[in-house]
Coordinates of C-alpha atoms and ligand atoms in Angstrom, one line a residue:
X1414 CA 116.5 106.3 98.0
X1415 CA 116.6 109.2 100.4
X1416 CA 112.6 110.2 101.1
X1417 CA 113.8 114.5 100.5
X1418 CA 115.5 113.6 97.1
X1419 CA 111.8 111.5 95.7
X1420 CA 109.9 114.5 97.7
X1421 CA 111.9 117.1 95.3
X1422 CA 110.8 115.3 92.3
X1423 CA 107.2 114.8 93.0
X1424 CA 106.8 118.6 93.4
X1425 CA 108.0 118.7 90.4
X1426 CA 105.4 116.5 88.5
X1427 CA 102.4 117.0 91.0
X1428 CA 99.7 119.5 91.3
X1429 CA 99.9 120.7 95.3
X1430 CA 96.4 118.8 96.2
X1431 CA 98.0 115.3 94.2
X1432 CA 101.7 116.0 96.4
X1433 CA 99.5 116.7 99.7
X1434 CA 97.7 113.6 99.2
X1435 CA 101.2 111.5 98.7
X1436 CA 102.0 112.8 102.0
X1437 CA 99.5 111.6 103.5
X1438 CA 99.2 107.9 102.1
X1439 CA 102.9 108.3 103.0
X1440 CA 102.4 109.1 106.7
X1441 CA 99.4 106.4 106.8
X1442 CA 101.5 103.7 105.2
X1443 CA 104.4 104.1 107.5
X1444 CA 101.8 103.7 110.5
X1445 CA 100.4 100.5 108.8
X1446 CA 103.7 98.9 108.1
X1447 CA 105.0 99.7 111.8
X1448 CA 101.4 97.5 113.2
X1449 CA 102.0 94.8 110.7
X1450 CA 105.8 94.6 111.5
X1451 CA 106.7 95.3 107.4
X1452 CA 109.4 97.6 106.6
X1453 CA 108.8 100.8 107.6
X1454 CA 111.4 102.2 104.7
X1455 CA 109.7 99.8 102.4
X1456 CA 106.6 101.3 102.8
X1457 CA 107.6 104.7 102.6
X1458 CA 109.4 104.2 99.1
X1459 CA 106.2 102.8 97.7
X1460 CA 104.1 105.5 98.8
X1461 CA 105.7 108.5 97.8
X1462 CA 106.4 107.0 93.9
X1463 CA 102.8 105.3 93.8
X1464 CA 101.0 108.3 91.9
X1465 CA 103.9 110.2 90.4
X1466 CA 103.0 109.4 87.3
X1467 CA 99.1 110.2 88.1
X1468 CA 99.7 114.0 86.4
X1469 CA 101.8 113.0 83.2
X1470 CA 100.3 113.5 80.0
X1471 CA 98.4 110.8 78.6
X1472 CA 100.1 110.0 75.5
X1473 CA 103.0 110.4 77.2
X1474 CA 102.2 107.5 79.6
X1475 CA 100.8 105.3 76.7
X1476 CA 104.1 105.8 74.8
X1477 CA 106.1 105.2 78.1
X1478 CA 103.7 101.5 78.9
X1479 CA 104.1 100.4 75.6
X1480 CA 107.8 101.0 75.7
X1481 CA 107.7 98.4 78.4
X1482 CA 105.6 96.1 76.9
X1483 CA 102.7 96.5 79.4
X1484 CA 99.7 94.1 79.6
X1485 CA 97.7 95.4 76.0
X1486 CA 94.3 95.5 78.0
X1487 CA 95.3 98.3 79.8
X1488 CA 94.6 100.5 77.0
X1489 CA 90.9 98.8 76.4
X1490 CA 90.5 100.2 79.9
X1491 CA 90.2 103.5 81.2
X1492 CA 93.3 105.5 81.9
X1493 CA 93.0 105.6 85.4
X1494 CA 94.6 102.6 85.8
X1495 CA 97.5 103.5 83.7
X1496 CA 99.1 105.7 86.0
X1497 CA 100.0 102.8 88.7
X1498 CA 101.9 100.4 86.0
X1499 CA 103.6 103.7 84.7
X1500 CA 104.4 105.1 88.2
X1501 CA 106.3 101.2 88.7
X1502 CA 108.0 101.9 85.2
X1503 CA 109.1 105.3 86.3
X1504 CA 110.7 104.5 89.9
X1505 CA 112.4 101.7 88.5
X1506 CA 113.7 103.6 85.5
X1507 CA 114.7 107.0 86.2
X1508 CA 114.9 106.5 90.1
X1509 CA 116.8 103.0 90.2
X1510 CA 114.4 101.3 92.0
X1511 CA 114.8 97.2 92.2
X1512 CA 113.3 95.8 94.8
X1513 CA 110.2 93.8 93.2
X1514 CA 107.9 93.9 96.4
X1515 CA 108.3 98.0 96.4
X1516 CA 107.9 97.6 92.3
X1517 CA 104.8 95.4 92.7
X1518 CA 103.1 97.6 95.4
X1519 CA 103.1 100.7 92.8
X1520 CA 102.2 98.7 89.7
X1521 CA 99.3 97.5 91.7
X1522 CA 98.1 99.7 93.9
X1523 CA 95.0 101.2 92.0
X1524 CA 93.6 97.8 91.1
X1525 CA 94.6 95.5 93.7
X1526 CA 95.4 92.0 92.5
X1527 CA 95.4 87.7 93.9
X1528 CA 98.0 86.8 96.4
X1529 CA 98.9 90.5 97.3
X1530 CA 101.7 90.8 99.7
X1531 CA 101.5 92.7 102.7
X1532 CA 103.1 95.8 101.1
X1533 CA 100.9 95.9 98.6
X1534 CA 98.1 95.5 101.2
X1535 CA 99.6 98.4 103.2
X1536 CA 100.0 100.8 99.6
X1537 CA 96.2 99.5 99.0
X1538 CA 94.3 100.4 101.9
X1539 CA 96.4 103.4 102.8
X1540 CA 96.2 105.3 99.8
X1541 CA 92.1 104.6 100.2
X1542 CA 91.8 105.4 104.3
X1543 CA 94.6 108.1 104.4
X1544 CA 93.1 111.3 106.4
X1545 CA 92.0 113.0 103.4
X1546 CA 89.9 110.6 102.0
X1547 CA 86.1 111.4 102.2
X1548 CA 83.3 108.8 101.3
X1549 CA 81.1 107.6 103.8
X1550 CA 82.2 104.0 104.3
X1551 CA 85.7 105.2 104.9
X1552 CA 85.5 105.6 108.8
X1553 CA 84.7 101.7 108.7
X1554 CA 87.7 101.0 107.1
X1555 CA 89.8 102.8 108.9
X1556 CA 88.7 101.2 112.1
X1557 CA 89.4 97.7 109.9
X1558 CA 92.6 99.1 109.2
X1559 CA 94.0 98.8 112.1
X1560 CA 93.1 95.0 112.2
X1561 CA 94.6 92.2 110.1
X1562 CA 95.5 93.1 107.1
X1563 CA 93.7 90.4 105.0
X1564 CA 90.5 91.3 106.3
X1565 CA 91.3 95.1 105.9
X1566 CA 91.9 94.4 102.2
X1567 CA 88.8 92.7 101.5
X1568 CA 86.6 95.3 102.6
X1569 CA 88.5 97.6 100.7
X1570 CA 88.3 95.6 97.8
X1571 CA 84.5 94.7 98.4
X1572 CA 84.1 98.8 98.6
X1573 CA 86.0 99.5 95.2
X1574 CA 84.0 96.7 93.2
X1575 CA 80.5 98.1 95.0
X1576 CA 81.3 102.1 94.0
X1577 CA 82.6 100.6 90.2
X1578 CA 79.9 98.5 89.9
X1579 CA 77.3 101.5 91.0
X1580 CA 78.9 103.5 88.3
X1581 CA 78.7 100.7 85.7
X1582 CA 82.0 101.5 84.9
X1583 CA 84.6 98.2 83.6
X1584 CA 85.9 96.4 86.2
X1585 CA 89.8 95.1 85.1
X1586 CA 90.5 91.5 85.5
X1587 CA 92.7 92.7 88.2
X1588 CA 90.5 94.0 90.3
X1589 CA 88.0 91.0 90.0
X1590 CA 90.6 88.4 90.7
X1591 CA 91.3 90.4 93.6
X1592 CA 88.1 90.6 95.2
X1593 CA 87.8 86.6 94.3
X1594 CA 90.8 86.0 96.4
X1595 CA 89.9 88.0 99.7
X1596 CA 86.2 87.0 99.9
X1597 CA 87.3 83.1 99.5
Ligands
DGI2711 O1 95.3 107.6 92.2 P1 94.3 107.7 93.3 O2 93.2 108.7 93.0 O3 95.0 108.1 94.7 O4 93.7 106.3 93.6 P2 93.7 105.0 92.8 O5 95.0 104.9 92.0 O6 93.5 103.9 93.7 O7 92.4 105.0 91.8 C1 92.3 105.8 90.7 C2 90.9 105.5 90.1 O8 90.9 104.3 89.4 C3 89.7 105.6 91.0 O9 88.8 106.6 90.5 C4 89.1 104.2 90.9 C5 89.6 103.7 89.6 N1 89.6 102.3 89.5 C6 90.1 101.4 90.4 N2 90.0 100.1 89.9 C7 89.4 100.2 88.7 C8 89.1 101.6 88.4 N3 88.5 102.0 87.3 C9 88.1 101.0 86.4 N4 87.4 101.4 85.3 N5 88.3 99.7 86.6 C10 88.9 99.2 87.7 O10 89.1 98.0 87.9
FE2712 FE1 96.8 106.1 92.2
FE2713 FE1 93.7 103.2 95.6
FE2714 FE1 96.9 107.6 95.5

């Protein structure tokens, strides 16, 4: 899908700060896919859907996930993490997107999951080192983004769990099984 006809629609259902920020894990994913020798179109695709469903009314979005029979436990868990299932739900839906790795890298990009390809990797740690981003271990990981992309991930990961964990906020299966996978 042409990148002008998905950036129409995002400004559409995205505050300005939420569209900027797209952009920007856009332009940071495209960087990361061109290093790692993924597709560069792939990785565009994925970006710009990944959160346009971050703005849509709640109800709405529980409605739309149980529509598609989404994974119950979502709803025991805070709605944060609906948005990236629901954003998958949405490009595949209303824009016609098919390709499963593109799919996958939306559906999973707030949690993180076990055996993540390398798009997802690349939707992962762009959206948490693009040039907006502002916490203080983020300069770290944007120097480790520019290594492999395994090792990238699991500091990432190792950062989520940590500023979860520090909140004593849930931590989805996901997200666990994730950081299980990268530390092995
Ligand atoms: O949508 P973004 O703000 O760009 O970023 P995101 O989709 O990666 O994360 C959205 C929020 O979800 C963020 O505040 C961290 C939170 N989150 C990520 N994994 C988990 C989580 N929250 C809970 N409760 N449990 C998780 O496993
Ligand atoms: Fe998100
Ligand atoms: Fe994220
Ligand atoms: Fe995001």
């Amino acid at each position: 899908m042409e990148p002008a006809k998905i950036i129409e629609e995002l400004q559409k259902r995205l505050s300005m700060q939420r569209f900027q920020h797209v952009l920007r894990v856009t332009e940071t994913a495209k960087s990361l896919a061109n290093m790692n020798g993924e597709s560069i179109e792939s990785a565009e695709t994925a970006a710009l859907f990944h959160d346009i469903a971050k703005n849509m009314d709640t109800d709405k979005m529980k409605e739309l996930l149980k529509r598609h029979d989404a994974d119950p436990l979502l709803f025991k868990f805070h709605k944060e993490l609906w948005h990236a299932p629901a954003g998958a739900i949405i490009a595949r839906e209303e824009f016609g997107i098919q390709d499963e790795d593109i799919l996958n890298a939306i559906r999973f990009h707030t949690t993180g999951r076990a055996h993540m390809s390398k798009l997802e990797m690349i939707l992962y740690i762009a959206d948490m080192t693009e040039p907006g981003r502002d916490f203080p271990e983020v300069d770290e990981l944007r120097l480790l983004s520019e290594g492999p992309l395994d090792q990238a991930m699991r500091s990432c990961i190792t950062q989520t769990l940590n500023h979860l964990i520090g909140k004593q906020v849930p931590v989805y299966p996901d997200s666990i099984e994730c950081y299980n996978y990268f530390v092995k």
